[in-house]
Amino acid sequence: MDWISKGFLILLVILVTYLYNLSQKVPDLPEFEDTWWGVGKEQYNEESDITPFKISLNDKDLHKQLSSYKITQSLDGTNHEYGINTNLLEDIIEHWHKDYNWTQRKKYLNKFPQFTVKVQGLKIHFIRLSPKIDPTRPPPSVLPLMLLHGWPSSVREFYDVIPLLNQHKPGVNFVFDIIVPSLPNSGFSDATRKPGLGLIEHSVLLKNFMLKLGFPKFYVHGGDWGAAIAQTIATLYPDHLFGIHSTRCLVNRYSDFKIMMFSLVPSLIIAKEKTHKLYPVLDKVKFLLSNFGYLHMQAHKPDAIGVALNDSPVGLAAYILDKFIESSDVMLKDGGLKNSYKFDALIDNLMIYWVTGKITNSMRIFAETFNKRNFDYQLDLIPTEVPTACTRFTQDIFYYPETILMDKFFKLVHINDLDVGHFPGYENPELLAQEIWKAINRIEEVLRVEEIYHVHLLKKITWLGPSDREHWLAEK
Amino acid sequence: MDWISKGFLILLVILVTYLYNLSQKVPDLPEFEDTWWGVGKEQYNEESDITPFKISLNDKDLHKQLSSYKITQSLDGTNHEYGINTNLLEDIIEHWHKDYNWTQRKKYLNKFPQFTVKVQGLKIHFIRLSPKIDPTRPPPSVLPLMLLHGWPSSVREFYDVIPLLNQHKPGVNFVFDIIVPSLPNSGFSDATRKPGLGLIEHSVLLKNFMLKLGFPKFYVHGGDWGAAIAQTIATLYPDHLFGIHSTRCLVNRYSDFKIMMFSLVPSLIIAKEKTHKLYPVLDKVKFLLSNFGYLHMQAHKPDAIGVALNDSPVGLAAYILDKFIESSDVMLKDGGLKNSYKFDALIDNLMIYWVTGKITNSMRIFAETFNKRNFDYQLDLIPTEVPTACTRFTQDIFYYPETILMDKFFKLVHINDLDVGHFPGYENPELLAQEIWKAINRIEEVLRVEEIYHVHLLKKITWLGPSDREHWLAEK
């Protein structure tokens, strides 16, 4: 054993002790007020009317800009390593300019019933598709299900998913009442002019949004920021949730330490055949480093880059599509876009950012969340007892094994791995819809029989010291 | 002593041992070939003619874009924390649109003699101002001095400095032959279509550029990337240099460890009255984290953001001026721009990026440098024996004390602290010119009397184990 290994071992002991200590402490649940995000001072008599809505914004100077842009050619022999390759970008821009018809696409985007409702001073836009009850069959339970998109996505992500959720399913005794809001600061929802609308504040607002629609208790499915919001609502307002399904279950601040620690004996936390999804950790860190430049930028200076993106549709496309390519394959000539995505769906999503001019607003969630104020609440250290289903994707950002996920999700009732990327609603809506059905079916089962899968699993890692946590759980 | 302190002490011992070991090893100096960056295959009969040059590009659709842009208002009550505030940005854009006259400014920018010369397949643009020799006085030495700009700057940074360097100075027996190139991929120099033109390759090319102009030995002053290039030439080609002056002396990969280690006893490496410039380290790291989002982005995906910046002059201004504000004061209403800078000078710099369309190309140096290929050469671990003068700025990125600088610069002959920011040529040209005079005067003295200041200083830190380094130095 050389001196580096010795040093590493000493470090390990210190870390284990540190983690053991930490694992005993669950911070108090903070309370948050219903901040007024609208113009001026709080108006207590805020109108609560739900108003029908149609997308009507026009595309003004778009085609002028799409036909006369300044672009720098990509480097010879590269695909998308430096950002989207200009050959692919120019194909997409040409499609956008010549074949994509906003008037027709608006009709498509208006095909579901849409509404707005004011919450905490902001008009929130949403799709609502209530189930058609079949009078010839015994009445099923109607489960309210909120679908939350992330960044740089929009309600468009769920357009092909909604019809698959909005149907009676043989052998299933519930149907969904589907609600799909544009996140505040995004799409057709209002943006605030006040600083501070971060992850927690989104969660407060979207909980209040569901209350305003008349749902005291509901399901949430979320991806990307939508996933983070879903689990924050679960942490802060468990009583308002039946359960959540998340395609991006995020754990606590010590999980990455743990994962590094267990790199010596991976079999303690992850099945052998899945080890490559997590280890070597350094490869995963490198992947994050090389892909998280945008996140680092937006976590501090969203407006510095937002000005350019909001002024140039071609630049907006390059920036947003870069995320879709990263989630697919940067080393393919088409970045994996042609096989996995429909250009029109990608452009619908771009158009929602373009015609509303909301790219800068939407990026501010990064700066409003990755800061001391938010981290100090230590919400990640507060476990959630809401029944949770987690789906993990092959092409997604980081893979957490069950044993790690259970640091945060005490009622982890369904886990699955699927072979798609970070934007499943565009890439494989059938698979996503199927997974949401499965997840919620499982949660319904658990709620019905009070069979709590997690207690079984927890025993496995008892030696890591969750005694205080079990106590915490018992108190509930 | 609690267990955290104990753990920290153990860590410290490991680190000291590690550093001691490392300090003994100096990697071999790698050799680099003269890569062909031009179109197609290498042409051995490359024309070497130096051709006069005038800036003649026009501003085409600029004013159309400056008068009809899409912008998202900054958040209420904020200044430049999220990026440049739109009130200031709109003031600058209005000045650009209504008061700034490109035809007149071109005349100003063309006031010095300019040329181009082909080096390794790229046409390199440069200003050259040879000294007027006063026939009534004894002939002085003529010292060739290359001034190198950084990112997001341009040759414009030196326009107010050049006249102050281009004069006889009483009591000084040398004059400068001033050469100011646009970096390759930047300004009026050619951009390459081939991948791989990083820091090292810039240094090879700019050394060859000076050889092509007929200077086998010369001085270099550099700021930002220009500073990195200056010290890379000093490391790779010491025989071609008299000395360098740098406003951004960068040390080696272990320096930051050392700085952390000495946070227990700062007085060992930094004078008491300067301790606040370096410690607490965490504050400095936080500053870097919150300001280096752009660097992280550009180190991986310059093209993803470049498309938007190249297509929107307003976006380009927001992105570039953000760097100038960071170097001044983000908490001031005008970001410190109105007091320290002239709007016209800032816009001249923007125009050089805009009319040449080189912002994407210029940003690629980050991606071509921050990668494994470059780090593996370990150039930072190879000390330079070229006489070096380092000037440090109050508002600049990171402060290195002499004791740390000497890990890299063995002949550190002049050190100074000045109260300006990262862009001294715009902010205080008098101070920068004065400093260049002082630095080179000092280097000339050292070269004349072979008085090597650094040997004196080195003794101070001998206990840290630079024995192998002294041996290395003795061999030279």
Coordinates of N, CA and C in Angstrom, one line a residue, chain A residues 3 7 10-11 14 18 21 68-76 78 80-83 89 192-196 289-294 296-297 300-305 307-312 314-315 318-319 322 326 354 357 360-361 364 367-368, chain B residues 3 7 10-11 14 18 21 69-76 78 80-83 89 192-196 289-294 296-297 300-305 307-312 314-315 318-319 322 326 330 354 357 360-361 364 367-368:
Chain A
W3 N 1.8 5.5 -0.2 CA 1.3 6.5 0.7 C 0.1 7.3 0.2
G7 N -3.2 7.7 2.5 CA -3.8 9.0 2.6 C -5.3 9.0 2.3
I10 N -7.3 7.3 5.2 CA -7.5 8.2 6.3 C -8.6 9.2 6.0
L11 N -8.6 9.7 4.7 CA -9.6 10.6 4.2 C -11.0 9.9 4.3
I14 N -12.3 9.8 7.9 CA -12.9 11.1 8.2 C -14.2 11.3 7.6
Y18 N -17.9 11.8 9.3 CA -18.6 13.0 9.0 C -20.0 12.7 8.5
N21 N -22.3 11.4 11.2 CA -22.8 12.5 12.0 C -24.0 13.2 11.4
S68 N -31.7 36.2 -42.9 CA -30.5 37.0 -43.0 C -29.7 37.0 -41.7
Y69 N -29.2 35.9 -41.3 CA -28.5 35.8 -40.1 C -27.0 35.7 -40.4
K70 N -26.2 36.1 -39.4 CA -24.7 36.0 -39.4 C -24.3 34.8 -38.7
I71 N -23.5 33.9 -39.3 CA -23.2 32.6 -38.7 C -21.7 32.3 -38.9
T72 N -21.0 31.7 -38.0 CA -19.6 31.3 -38.1 C -19.6 29.8 -38.4
Q73 N -19.0 29.4 -39.5 CA -19.0 27.9 -39.8 C -18.3 27.1 -38.7
S74 N -18.8 25.9 -38.5 CA -18.1 25.0 -37.5 C -16.8 24.6 -38.0
L75 N -15.9 24.1 -37.1 CA -14.6 23.7 -37.5 C -14.7 22.4 -38.3
D76 N -13.7 22.3 -39.3 CA -13.7 21.1 -40.2 C -13.5 19.8 -39.4
T78 N -15.5 18.4 -37.4 CA -16.1 18.2 -36.1 C -17.6 18.0 -36.2
H80 N -20.6 18.0 -33.1 CA -21.3 19.0 -32.2 C -20.4 19.2 -30.9
E81 N -19.2 18.9 -31.0 CA -18.3 19.0 -29.8 C -18.2 20.4 -29.3
Y82 N -18.2 21.4 -30.2 CA -18.0 22.8 -29.8 C -19.4 23.5 -29.6
G83 N -20.5 22.7 -29.7 CA -21.8 23.3 -29.8 C -22.4 22.8 -31.1
L89 N -27.6 23.0 -38.0 CA -28.3 24.2 -37.6 C -29.0 24.8 -38.8
T192 N -42.2 37.4 -13.7 CA -42.1 38.4 -12.6 C -41.0 39.4 -12.9
R193 N -41.2 40.6 -12.3 CA -40.1 41.6 -12.4 C -39.4 41.6 -11.1
K194 N -39.8 40.8 -10.1 CA -39.2 40.8 -8.8 C -38.1 39.7 -8.7
P195 N -37.0 40.0 -8.0 CA -36.0 38.9 -7.8 C -36.5 37.9 -6.8
G196 N -36.0 36.7 -6.9 CA -36.2 35.7 -5.9 C -37.1 34.5 -6.2
L289 N -18.8 18.2 -16.0 CA -18.0 19.4 -16.2 C -18.1 19.9 -17.7
S290 N -18.1 19.0 -18.6 CA -18.0 19.4 -20.0 C -19.4 19.8 -20.5
N291 N -20.5 19.4 -19.8 CA -21.8 19.7 -20.2 C -22.5 20.8 -19.4
F292 N -21.9 21.2 -18.2 CA -22.6 22.1 -17.3 C -22.2 23.5 -17.4
G293 N -21.4 23.9 -18.5 CA -21.1 25.3 -18.7 C -22.3 26.2 -18.7
Y294 N -23.3 25.7 -19.4 CA -24.5 26.5 -19.6 C -25.2 26.7 -18.2
H296 N -23.6 26.7 -15.2 CA -22.8 27.5 -14.4 C -23.1 29.0 -14.8
M297 N -23.1 29.2 -16.1 CA -23.4 30.6 -16.7 C -24.8 31.1 -16.2
H300 N -25.4 32.2 -12.6 CA -24.9 33.5 -12.1 C -25.4 34.6 -13.0
K301 N -25.3 34.5 -14.3 CA -25.5 35.6 -15.2 C -26.5 35.2 -16.3
P302 N -27.7 34.8 -16.0 CA -28.7 34.5 -17.0 C -28.9 35.6 -18.0
D303 N -28.9 36.9 -17.4 CA -29.3 38.0 -18.3 C -28.1 38.3 -19.3
A304 N -26.9 38.0 -18.9 CA -25.8 38.4 -19.8 C -25.8 37.6 -21.1
I305 N -26.3 36.4 -21.0 CA -26.5 35.6 -22.3 C -27.9 35.7 -22.8
V307 N -29.8 38.3 -23.3 CA -30.0 39.4 -24.3 C -29.9 38.9 -25.7
A308 N -28.8 38.2 -25.9 CA -28.5 37.7 -27.3 C -29.5 36.6 -27.7
L309 N -29.9 35.7 -26.8 CA -30.8 34.6 -27.2 C -32.2 35.2 -27.5
N310 N -32.5 36.2 -26.8 CA -33.9 36.8 -27.0 C -33.9 37.6 -28.3
D311 N -32.8 38.0 -28.8 CA -32.7 38.9 -30.0 C -32.5 38.2 -31.3
S312 N -32.0 36.9 -31.2 CA -31.6 36.2 -32.4 C -32.3 34.8 -32.3
V314 N -32.0 32.4 -34.4 CA -31.0 31.4 -34.8 C -30.1 31.1 -33.7
G315 N -29.7 32.1 -32.9 CA -28.9 31.9 -31.7 C -29.7 31.1 -30.6
A318 N -29.7 27.5 -31.6 CA -28.4 26.9 -31.4 C -28.2 26.5 -29.9
Y319 N -28.6 27.4 -29.1 CA -28.4 27.3 -27.6 C -29.3 26.2 -27.1
D322 N -28.7 22.6 -28.5 CA -27.5 22.0 -27.9 C -27.8 21.1 -26.8
E326 N -27.0 17.1 -26.6 CA -26.2 16.5 -25.5 C -26.9 15.3 -24.9
W354 N -39.6 31.9 -28.3 CA -39.4 33.1 -29.2 C -40.6 34.0 -29.2
G357 N -40.9 35.7 -25.9 CA -39.7 36.4 -25.5 C -39.3 36.1 -24.0
T360 N -34.9 34.7 -21.3 CA -34.1 35.3 -20.2 C -34.8 35.0 -18.9
N361 N -36.2 35.3 -18.8 CA -36.9 35.0 -17.6 C -36.8 33.6 -17.2
R364 N -33.7 32.5 -15.4 CA -33.4 33.1 -14.1 C -33.6 32.1 -12.9
A367 N -30.3 31.1 -11.5 CA -29.6 32.1 -10.6 C -30.4 32.2 -9.3
E368 N -31.7 32.0 -9.3 CA -32.5 32.2 -8.1 C -32.5 31.0 -7.2
Chain B
W3 N -12.2 17.0 16.1 CA -11.8 16.0 15.1 C -11.7 16.6 13.7
G7 N -8.5 16.1 11.4 CA -8.6 15.6 10.1 C -7.9 16.6 9.1
I10 N -4.1 16.1 9.3 CA -3.6 15.0 8.6 C -3.6 15.2 7.1
L11 N -4.7 15.9 6.6 CA -4.8 16.3 5.2 C -3.6 17.1 4.8
I14 N -0.4 15.2 4.4 CA -0.4 14.5 3.1 C -0.1 15.5 2.0
Y18 N 3.0 15.5 -0.7 CA 2.7 15.5 -2.1 C 3.4 16.6 -2.8
N21 N 7.1 16.3 -3.1 CA 7.5 15.3 -4.2 C 7.4 16.0 -5.5
Y69 N -34.5 45.8 -31.6 CA -34.1 44.6 -30.9 C -35.2 44.2 -29.9
K70 N -35.1 42.9 -29.5 CA -36.0 42.4 -28.5 C -35.2 42.2 -27.2
I71 N -35.7 42.8 -26.1 CA -34.9 42.8 -24.8 C -35.9 42.5 -23.7
T72 N -35.4 41.8 -22.7 CA -36.1 41.5 -21.4 C -35.6 42.4 -20.3
Q73 N -36.5 43.2 -19.8 CA -36.1 44.1 -18.7 C -35.5 43.4 -17.5
S74 N -34.5 44.1 -16.9 CA -33.8 43.6 -15.7 C -34.8 43.5 -14.6
L75 N -34.5 42.7 -13.6 CA -35.4 42.6 -12.4 C -35.3 43.9 -11.6
D76 N -36.5 44.3 -11.0 CA -36.6 45.5 -10.2 C -35.6 45.5 -9.1
T78 N -32.4 45.6 -9.0 CA -31.1 45.0 -9.2 C -30.2 45.9 -10.1
H80 N -26.3 44.9 -11.7 CA -25.7 44.0 -12.8 C -25.5 42.6 -12.3
E81 N -26.1 42.3 -11.2 CA -25.9 41.0 -10.5 C -26.3 39.8 -11.5
Y82 N -27.3 40.0 -12.3 CA -27.8 38.9 -13.2 C -27.2 39.0 -14.6
G83 N -26.2 40.0 -14.8 CA -25.8 40.4 -16.1 C -26.0 41.9 -16.2
L89 N -27.6 49.1 -20.6 CA -27.4 48.6 -21.9 C -28.1 49.4 -22.9
T192 N -9.0 30.3 -38.3 CA -8.7 29.0 -38.8 C -10.0 28.2 -38.9
R193 N -10.1 27.3 -39.8 CA -11.2 26.3 -39.9 C -10.9 25.0 -39.2
K194 N -9.6 24.9 -38.8 CA -9.1 23.6 -38.3 C -9.2 23.6 -36.8
P195 N -9.5 22.5 -36.2 CA -9.6 22.4 -34.7 C -8.1 22.4 -34.1
G196 N -8.0 22.9 -32.9 CA -6.7 22.7 -32.2 C -5.9 24.0 -31.9
L289 N -16.1 31.4 -8.8 CA -17.3 30.6 -9.2 C -18.4 31.4 -9.8
S290 N -18.6 32.6 -9.2 CA -19.8 33.4 -9.6 C -19.4 34.1 -10.9
N291 N -18.1 34.3 -11.2 CA -17.8 35.0 -12.4 C -17.3 34.2 -13.6
F292 N -17.1 32.9 -13.3 CA -16.4 32.1 -14.4 C -17.4 31.2 -15.1
G293 N -18.7 31.5 -15.0 CA -19.7 30.8 -15.8 C -19.4 30.9 -17.3
Y294 N -19.0 32.1 -17.7 CA -18.7 32.3 -19.2 C -17.5 31.5 -19.6
H296 N -16.5 28.6 -18.2 CA -16.9 27.2 -18.2 C -17.6 26.9 -19.5
M297 N -18.5 27.8 -19.9 CA -19.3 27.6 -21.1 C -18.3 27.6 -22.3
H300 N -16.1 24.7 -23.2 CA -16.6 23.4 -23.8 C -17.5 23.7 -25.0
K301 N -18.3 24.7 -24.9 CA -19.3 25.0 -26.0 C -19.3 26.4 -26.5
P302 N -18.1 26.9 -27.0 CA -18.1 28.2 -27.5 C -19.1 28.5 -28.6
D303 N -19.3 27.5 -29.5 CA -20.1 27.7 -30.7 C -21.6 27.8 -30.3
A304 N -22.0 27.1 -29.2 CA -23.4 27.0 -28.7 C -23.9 28.4 -28.4
I305 N -23.0 29.2 -27.8 CA -23.4 30.6 -27.4 C -22.9 31.6 -28.5
V307 N -23.2 31.5 -31.8 CA -24.2 31.8 -32.8 C -25.1 33.0 -32.5
A308 N -25.6 33.0 -31.3 CA -26.4 34.2 -30.9 C -25.6 35.5 -30.8
L309 N -24.4 35.4 -30.3 CA -23.6 36.7 -30.1 C -23.2 37.2 -31.5
N310 N -23.0 36.3 -32.4 CA -22.6 36.8 -33.8 C -23.8 37.3 -34.6
D311 N -25.0 37.0 -34.1 CA -26.2 37.4 -34.9 C -26.9 38.6 -34.3
S312 N -26.5 39.0 -33.1 CA -27.2 40.1 -32.4 C -26.2 41.1 -31.8
V314 N -26.7 43.7 -30.1 CA -27.1 44.1 -28.7 C -26.7 42.9 -27.7
G315 N -26.9 41.7 -28.2 CA -26.5 40.6 -27.4 C -25.0 40.5 -27.2
A318 N -24.1 43.1 -24.6 CA -24.4 42.6 -23.2 C -23.4 41.6 -22.7
Y319 N -23.0 40.7 -23.6 CA -22.1 39.7 -23.1 C -20.7 40.2 -22.9
D322 N -20.4 42.8 -20.0 CA -20.5 42.1 -18.7 C -19.1 41.9 -18.1
E326 N -17.8 43.4 -14.6 CA -17.2 42.5 -13.5 C -15.9 43.0 -13.1
V330 N -20.1 45.5 -10.2 CA -21.5 45.1 -10.6 C -22.5 45.8 -9.7
W354 N -17.8 42.8 -34.1 CA -19.0 42.8 -34.9 C -18.8 42.8 -36.4
G357 N -17.1 39.7 -37.5 CA -17.8 38.4 -37.2 C -17.0 37.4 -36.5
T360 N -17.3 34.1 -32.3 CA -17.2 32.6 -32.1 C -15.8 32.1 -32.2
N361 N -15.1 32.5 -33.3 CA -13.7 32.1 -33.5 C -12.9 32.5 -32.3
R364 N -13.1 30.3 -29.2 CA -12.7 28.9 -29.3 C -11.4 28.6 -28.5
A367 N -11.9 26.6 -25.5 CA -12.2 25.1 -25.7 C -10.9 24.4 -26.1
E368 N -10.1 25.1 -26.9 CA -8.9 24.5 -27.5 C -7.7 24.4 -26.4

